[in-house]
Coordinates of N, CA and C in Angstrom, one line a residue:
X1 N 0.8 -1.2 0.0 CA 0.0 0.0 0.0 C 0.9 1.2 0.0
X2 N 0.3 2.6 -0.5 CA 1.0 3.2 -0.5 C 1.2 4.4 0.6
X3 N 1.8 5.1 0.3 CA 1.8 5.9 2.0 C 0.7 6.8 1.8
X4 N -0.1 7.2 1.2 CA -1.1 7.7 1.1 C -2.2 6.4 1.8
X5 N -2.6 5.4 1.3 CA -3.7 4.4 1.8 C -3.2 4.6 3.2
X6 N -2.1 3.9 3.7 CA -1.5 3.7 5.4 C -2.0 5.1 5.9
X7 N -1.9 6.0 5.4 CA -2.3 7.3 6.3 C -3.8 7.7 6.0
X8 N -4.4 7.1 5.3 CA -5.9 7.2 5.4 C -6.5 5.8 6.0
X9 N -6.3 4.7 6.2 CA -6.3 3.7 6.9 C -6.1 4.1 8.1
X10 N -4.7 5.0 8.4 CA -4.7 5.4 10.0 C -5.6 6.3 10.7
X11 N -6.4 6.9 9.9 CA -7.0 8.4 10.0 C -8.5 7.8 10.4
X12 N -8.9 6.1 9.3 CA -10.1 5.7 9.7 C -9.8 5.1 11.0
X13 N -8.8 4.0 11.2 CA -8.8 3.4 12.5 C -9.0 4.9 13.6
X14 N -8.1 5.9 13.4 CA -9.0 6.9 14.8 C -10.2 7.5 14.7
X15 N -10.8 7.5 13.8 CA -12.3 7.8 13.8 C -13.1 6.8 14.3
X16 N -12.5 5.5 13.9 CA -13.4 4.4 14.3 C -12.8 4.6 16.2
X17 N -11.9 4.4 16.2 CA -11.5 5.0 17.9 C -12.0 5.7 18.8
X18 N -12.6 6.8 18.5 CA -12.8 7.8 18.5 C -14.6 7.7 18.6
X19 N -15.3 7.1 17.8 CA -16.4 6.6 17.7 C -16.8 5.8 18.9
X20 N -16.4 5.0 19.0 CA -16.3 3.8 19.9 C -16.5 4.4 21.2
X21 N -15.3 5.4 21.3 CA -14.8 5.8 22.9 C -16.2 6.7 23.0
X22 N -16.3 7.4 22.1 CA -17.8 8.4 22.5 C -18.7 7.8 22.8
X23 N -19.2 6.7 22.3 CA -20.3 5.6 22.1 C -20.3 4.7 23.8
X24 N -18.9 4.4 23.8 CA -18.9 3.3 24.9 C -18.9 4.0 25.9
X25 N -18.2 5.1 26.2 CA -17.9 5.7 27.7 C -18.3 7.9 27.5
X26 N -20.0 7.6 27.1 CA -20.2 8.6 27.2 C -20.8 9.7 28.7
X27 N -20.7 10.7 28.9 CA -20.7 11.4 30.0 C -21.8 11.0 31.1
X28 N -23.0 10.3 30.0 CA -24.0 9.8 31.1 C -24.0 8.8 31.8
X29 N -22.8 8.3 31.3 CA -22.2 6.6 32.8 C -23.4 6.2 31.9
X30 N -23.6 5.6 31.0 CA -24.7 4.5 30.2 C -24.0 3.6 29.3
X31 N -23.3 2.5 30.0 CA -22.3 1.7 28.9 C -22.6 0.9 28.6
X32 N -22.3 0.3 27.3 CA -22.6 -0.9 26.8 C -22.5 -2.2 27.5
X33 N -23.8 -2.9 27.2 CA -23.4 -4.3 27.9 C -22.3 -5.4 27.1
X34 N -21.9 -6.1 28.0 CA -21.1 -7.1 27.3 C -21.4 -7.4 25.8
X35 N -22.6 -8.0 26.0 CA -23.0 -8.3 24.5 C -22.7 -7.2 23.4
X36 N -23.6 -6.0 24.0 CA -23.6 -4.9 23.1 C -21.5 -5.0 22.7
X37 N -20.8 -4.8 23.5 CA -19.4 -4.6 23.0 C -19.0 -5.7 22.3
X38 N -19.4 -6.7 22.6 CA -18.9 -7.9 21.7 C -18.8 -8.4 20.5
X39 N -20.0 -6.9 20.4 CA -20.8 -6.8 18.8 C -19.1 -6.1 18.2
X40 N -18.7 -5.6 18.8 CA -17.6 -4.7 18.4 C -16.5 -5.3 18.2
X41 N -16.4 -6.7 18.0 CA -15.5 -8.0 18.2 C -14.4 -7.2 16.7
X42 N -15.0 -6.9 16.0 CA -14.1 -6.7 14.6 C -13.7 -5.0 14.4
X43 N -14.1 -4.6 15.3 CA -13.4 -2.9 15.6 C -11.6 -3.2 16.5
X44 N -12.2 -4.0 17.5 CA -10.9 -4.4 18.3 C -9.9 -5.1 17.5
X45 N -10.1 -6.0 17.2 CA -9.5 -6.9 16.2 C -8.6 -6.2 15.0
X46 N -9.4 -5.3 13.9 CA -9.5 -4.6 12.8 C -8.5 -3.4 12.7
X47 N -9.4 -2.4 13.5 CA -9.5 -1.7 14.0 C -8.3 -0.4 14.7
X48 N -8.0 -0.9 16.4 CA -7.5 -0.7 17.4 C -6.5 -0.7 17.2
X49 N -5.6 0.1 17.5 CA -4.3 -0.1 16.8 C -3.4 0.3 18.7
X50 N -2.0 -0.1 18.6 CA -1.6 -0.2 19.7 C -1.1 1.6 20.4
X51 N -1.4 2.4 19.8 CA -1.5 3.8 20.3 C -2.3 4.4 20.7
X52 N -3.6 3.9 19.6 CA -4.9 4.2 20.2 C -5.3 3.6 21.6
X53 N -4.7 2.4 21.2 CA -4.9 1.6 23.1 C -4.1 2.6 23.8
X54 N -3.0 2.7 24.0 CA -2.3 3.1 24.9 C -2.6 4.3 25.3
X55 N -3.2 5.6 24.2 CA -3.3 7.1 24.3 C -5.0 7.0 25.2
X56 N -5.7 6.3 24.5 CA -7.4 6.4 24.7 C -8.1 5.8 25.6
X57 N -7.9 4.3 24.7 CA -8.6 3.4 25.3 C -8.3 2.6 26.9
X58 N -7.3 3.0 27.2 CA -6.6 2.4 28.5 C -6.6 3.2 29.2
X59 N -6.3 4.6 29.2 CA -6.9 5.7 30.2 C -8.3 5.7 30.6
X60 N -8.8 5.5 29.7 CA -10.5 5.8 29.4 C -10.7 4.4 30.6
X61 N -10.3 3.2 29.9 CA -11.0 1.7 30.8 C -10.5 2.1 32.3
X62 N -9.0 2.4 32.3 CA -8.8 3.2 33.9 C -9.9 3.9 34.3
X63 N -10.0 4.6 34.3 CA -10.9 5.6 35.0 C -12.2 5.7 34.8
X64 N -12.6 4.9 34.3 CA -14.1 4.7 34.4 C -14.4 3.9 35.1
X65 N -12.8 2.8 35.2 CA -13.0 1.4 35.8 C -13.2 1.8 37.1
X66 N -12.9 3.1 37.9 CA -12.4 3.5 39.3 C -13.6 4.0 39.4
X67 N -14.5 4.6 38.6 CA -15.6 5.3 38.7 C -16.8 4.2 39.3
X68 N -16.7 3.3 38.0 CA -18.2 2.7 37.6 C -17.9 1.2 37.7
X69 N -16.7 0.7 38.5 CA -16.6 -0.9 38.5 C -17.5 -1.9 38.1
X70 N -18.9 -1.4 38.4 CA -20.1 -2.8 38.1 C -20.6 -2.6 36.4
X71 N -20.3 -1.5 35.6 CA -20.3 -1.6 34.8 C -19.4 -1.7 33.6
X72 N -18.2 -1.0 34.2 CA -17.1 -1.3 33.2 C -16.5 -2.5 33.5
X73 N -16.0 -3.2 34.5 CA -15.2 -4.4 34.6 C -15.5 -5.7 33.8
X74 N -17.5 -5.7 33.1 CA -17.5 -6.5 32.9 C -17.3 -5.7 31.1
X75 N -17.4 -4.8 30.9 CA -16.9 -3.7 29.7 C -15.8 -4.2 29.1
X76 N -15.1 -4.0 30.4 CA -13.2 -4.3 30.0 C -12.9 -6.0 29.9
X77 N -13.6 -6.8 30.2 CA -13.5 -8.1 29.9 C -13.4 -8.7 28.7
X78 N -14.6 -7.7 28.3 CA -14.9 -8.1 26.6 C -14.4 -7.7 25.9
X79 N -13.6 -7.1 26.1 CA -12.7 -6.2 25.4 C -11.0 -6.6 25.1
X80 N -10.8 -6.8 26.0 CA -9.4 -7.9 26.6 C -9.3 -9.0 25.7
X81 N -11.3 -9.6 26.3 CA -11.4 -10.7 25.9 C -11.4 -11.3 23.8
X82 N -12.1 -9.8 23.5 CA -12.1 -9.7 22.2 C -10.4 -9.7 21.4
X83 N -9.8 -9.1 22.3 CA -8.6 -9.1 21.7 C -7.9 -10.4 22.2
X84 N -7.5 -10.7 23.2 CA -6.5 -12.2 23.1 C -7.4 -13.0 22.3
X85 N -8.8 -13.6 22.4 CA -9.2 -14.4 21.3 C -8.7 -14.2 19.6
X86 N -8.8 -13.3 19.5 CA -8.5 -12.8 17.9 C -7.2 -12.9 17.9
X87 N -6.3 -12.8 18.3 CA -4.5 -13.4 18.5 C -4.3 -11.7 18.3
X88 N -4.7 -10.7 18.7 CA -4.5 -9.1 18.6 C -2.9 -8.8 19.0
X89 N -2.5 -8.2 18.5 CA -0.9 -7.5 18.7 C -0.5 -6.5 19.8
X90 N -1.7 -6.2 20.1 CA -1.8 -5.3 21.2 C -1.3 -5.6 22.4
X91 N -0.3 -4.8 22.8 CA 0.6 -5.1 24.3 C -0.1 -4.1 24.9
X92 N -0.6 -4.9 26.2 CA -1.0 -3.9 27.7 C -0.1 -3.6 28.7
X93 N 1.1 -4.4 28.5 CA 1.9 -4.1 29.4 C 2.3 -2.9 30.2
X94 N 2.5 -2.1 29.2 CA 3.0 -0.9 29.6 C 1.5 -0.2 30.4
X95 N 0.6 -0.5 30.1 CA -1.0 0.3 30.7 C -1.2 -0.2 32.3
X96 N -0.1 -1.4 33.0 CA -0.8 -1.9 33.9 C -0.2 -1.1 35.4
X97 N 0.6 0.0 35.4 CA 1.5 0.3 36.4 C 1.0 2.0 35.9
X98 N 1.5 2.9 37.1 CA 1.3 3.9 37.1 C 2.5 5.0 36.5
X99 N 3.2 4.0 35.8 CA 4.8 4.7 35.1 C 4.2 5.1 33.7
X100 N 3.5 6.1 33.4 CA 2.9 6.1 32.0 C 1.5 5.5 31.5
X101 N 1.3 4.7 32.7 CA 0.2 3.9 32.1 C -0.9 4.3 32.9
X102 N -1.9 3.4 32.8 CA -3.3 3.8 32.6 C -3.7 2.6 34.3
X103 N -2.7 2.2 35.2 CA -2.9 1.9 36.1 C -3.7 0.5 36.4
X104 N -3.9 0.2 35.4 CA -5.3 -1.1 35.5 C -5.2 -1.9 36.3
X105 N -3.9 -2.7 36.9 CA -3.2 -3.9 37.6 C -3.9 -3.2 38.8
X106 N -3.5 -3.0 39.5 CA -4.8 -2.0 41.1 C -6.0 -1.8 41.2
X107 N -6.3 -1.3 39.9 CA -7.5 -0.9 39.6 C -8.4 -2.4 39.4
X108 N -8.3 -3.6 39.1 CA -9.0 -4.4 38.7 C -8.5 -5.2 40.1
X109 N -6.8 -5.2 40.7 CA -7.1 -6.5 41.6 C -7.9 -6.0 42.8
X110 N -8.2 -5.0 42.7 CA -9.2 -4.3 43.7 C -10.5 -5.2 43.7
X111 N -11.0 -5.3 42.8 CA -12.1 -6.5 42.7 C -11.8 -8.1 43.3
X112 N -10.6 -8.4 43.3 CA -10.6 -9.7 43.9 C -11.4 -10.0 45.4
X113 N -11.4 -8.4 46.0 CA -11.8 -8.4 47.2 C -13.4 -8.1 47.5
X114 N -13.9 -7.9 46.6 CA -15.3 -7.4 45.7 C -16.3 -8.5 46.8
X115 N -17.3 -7.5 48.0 CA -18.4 -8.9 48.6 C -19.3 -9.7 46.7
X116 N -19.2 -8.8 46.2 CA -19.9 -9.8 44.8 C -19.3 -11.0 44.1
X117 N -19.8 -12.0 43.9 CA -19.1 -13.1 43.2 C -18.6 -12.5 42.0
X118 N -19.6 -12.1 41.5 CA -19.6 -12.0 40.2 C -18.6 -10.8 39.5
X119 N -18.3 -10.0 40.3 CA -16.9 -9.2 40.6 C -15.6 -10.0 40.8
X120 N -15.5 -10.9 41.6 CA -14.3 -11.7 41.3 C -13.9 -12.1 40.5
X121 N -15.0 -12.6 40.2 CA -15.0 -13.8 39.2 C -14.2 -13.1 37.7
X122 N -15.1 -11.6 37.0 CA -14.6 -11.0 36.4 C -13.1 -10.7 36.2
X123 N -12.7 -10.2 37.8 CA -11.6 -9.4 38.0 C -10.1 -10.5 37.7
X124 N -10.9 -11.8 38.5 CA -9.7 -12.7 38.1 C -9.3 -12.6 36.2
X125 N -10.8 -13.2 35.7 CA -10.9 -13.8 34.5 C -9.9 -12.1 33.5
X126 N -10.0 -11.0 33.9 CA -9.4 -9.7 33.3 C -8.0 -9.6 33.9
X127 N -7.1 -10.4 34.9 CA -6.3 -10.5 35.3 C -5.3 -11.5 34.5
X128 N -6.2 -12.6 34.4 CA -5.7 -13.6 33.2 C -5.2 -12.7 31.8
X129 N -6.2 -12.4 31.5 CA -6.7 -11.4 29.6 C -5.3 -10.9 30.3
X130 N -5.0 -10.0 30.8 CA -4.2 -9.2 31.1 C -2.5 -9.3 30.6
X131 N -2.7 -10.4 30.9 CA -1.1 -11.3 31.3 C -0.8 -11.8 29.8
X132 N -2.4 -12.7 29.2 CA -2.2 -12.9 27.6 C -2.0 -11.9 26.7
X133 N -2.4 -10.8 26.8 CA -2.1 -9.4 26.0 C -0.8 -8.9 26.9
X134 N 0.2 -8.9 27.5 CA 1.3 -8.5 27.7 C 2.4 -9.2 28.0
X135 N 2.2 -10.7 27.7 CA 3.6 -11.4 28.1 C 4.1 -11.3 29.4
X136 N 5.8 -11.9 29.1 CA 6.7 -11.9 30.3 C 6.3 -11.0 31.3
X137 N 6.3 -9.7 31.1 CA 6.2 -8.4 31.8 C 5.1 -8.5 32.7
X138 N 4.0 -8.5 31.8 CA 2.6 -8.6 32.8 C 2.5 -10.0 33.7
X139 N 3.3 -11.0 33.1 CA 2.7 -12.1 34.1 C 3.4 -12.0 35.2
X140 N 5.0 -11.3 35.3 CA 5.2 -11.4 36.4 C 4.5 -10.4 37.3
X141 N 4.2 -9.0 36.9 CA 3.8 -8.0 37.6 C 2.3 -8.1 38.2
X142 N 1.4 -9.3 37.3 CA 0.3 -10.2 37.6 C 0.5 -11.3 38.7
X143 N 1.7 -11.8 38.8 CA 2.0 -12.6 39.4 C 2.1 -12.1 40.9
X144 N 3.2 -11.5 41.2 CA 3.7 -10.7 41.9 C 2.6 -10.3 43.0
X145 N 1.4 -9.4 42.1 CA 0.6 -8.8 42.8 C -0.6 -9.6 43.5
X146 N -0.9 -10.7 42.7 CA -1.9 -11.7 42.9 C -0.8 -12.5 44.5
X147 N 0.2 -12.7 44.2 CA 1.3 -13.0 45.5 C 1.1 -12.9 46.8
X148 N 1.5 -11.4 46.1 CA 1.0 -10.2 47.3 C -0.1 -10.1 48.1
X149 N -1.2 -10.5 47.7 CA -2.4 -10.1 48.4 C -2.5 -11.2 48.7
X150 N -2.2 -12.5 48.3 CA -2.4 -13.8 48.9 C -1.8 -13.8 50.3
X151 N -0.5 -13.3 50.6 CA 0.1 -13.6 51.6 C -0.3 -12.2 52.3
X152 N -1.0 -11.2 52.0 CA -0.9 -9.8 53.4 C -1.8 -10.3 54.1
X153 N -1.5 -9.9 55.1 CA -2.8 -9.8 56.0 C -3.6 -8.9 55.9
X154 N -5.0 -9.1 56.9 CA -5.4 -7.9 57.1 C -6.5 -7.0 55.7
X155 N -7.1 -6.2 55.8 CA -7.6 -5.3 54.7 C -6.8 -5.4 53.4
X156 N -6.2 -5.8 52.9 CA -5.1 -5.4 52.0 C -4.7 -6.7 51.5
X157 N -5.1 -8.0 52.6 CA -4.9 -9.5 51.6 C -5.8 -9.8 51.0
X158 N -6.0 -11.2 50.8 CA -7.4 -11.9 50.4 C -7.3 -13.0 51.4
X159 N -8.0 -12.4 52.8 CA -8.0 -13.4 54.0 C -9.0 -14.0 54.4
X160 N -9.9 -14.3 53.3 CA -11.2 -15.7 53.7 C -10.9 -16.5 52.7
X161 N -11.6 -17.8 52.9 CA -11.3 -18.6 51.5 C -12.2 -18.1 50.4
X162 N -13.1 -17.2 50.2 CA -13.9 -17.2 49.2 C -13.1 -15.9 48.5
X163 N -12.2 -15.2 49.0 CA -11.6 -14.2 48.5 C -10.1 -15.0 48.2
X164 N -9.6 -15.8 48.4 CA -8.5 -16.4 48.0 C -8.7 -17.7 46.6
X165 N -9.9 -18.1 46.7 CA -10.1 -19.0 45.3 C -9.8 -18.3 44.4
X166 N -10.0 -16.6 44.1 CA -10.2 -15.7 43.0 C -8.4 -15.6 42.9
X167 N -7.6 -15.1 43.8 CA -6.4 -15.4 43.9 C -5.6 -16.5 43.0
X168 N -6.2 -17.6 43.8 CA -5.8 -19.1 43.1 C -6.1 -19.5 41.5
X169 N -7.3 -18.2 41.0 CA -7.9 -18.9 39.8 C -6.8 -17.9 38.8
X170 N -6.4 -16.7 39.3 CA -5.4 -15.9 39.0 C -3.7 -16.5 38.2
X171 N -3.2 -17.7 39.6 CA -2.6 -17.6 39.3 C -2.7 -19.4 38.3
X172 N -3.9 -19.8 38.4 CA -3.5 -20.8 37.5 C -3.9 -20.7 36.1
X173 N -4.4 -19.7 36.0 CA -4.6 -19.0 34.3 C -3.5 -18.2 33.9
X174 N -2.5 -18.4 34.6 CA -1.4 -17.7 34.3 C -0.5 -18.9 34.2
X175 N -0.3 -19.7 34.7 CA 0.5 -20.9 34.8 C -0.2 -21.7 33.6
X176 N -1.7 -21.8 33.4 CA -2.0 -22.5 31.8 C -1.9 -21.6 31.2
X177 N -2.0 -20.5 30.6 CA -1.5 -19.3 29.9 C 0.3 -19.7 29.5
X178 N 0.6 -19.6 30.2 CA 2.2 -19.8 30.0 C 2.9 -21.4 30.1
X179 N 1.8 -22.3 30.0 CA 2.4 -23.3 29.7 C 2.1 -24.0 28.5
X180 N 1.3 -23.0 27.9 CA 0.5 -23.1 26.5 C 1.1 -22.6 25.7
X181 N 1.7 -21.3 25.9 CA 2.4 -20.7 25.1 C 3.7 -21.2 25.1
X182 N 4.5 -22.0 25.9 CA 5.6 -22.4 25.6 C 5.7 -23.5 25.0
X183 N 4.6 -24.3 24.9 CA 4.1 -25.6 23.8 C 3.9 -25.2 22.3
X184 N 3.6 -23.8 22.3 CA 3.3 -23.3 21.2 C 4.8 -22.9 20.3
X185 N 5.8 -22.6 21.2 CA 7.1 -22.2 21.1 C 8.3 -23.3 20.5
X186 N 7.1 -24.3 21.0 CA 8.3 -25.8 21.2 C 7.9 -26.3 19.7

């Protein structure tokens, strides 16, 4: 293609970006349900390109995530989810810490502690996505943190067993995650 197409190709993917972000996370806190985003399986896929994640869409899932957790976490699932299924190129690594990024790693293991099931349950399953869209990097710093809260005490661990299963499901979707991929390698 020529450098004319690539730069109108780039010009639609941020429109289509840009579309999306108004659509999905507009001022009235009214976001799409899972389904509805799923519909969007071929925007993410297509689409999304790894600046737009990094500049838009990963600030945006931050801070809505801190806002509106019962509605965006299960937002950001399908979203994740849309992209590892599709084999997407998109690295989150850099979005998961607060060095530049969009903070997510905190912002979601915060749910492991969630009285709702159905909040764990998510937060783990977006903890996994997480680690599949950023490799080495993320699984340790997924690792690490899932670790961490296993062993704190106190407010700050996961000290009943119903808050430590979400822990455990953490770290074995990281462990089949990464034993898959190195079968994949072999």
């Amino acid at each position: 293609p020529s450098q004319g197409d690539a730069s109108k190709q780039q010009q639609q993917q941020q429109q289509l970006t840009e579309l999306f972000l108004s659509a999905a996370f507009s001022s009235s806190n009214v976001f799409p349900s899972p389904n509805q985003a799923n519909m969007a399986n071929s925007f993410f896929l297509n689409s999304l390109s790894q600046s737009s994640f990094e500049e838009e869409v990963a600030p945006t899932l931050g801070l809505k995530l801190r806002a509106h957790p019962d509605k965006v976490l299960p937002l950001m699932e399908v979203i994740l989810m849309s992209l590892a299924g599709g084999k997407s190129t998109i690295d989150v690594s850099s979005q998961l810490t607060n060095d530049g990024g969009a903070n997510l790693l905190p912002s979601v293991m915060k749910h492991l502690k969630s009285s709702k099931p159905d909040m764990r349950t998510r937060a783990w399953k977006t903890l996994v996505l997480l680690v599949q869209l950023g490799g080495t990097k993320s699984a340790e710093l997924v690792t690490k943190a899932t670790c961490d809260a296993l062993t704190a005490g106190g407010v700050a661990g996961l000290n009943t067993s119903e808050l430590r299963v979400g822990g455990y499901a953490v770290l074995e979707g990281i462990a089949r995650y990464v034993l898959a991929r190195d079968d994949d390698d072999a």
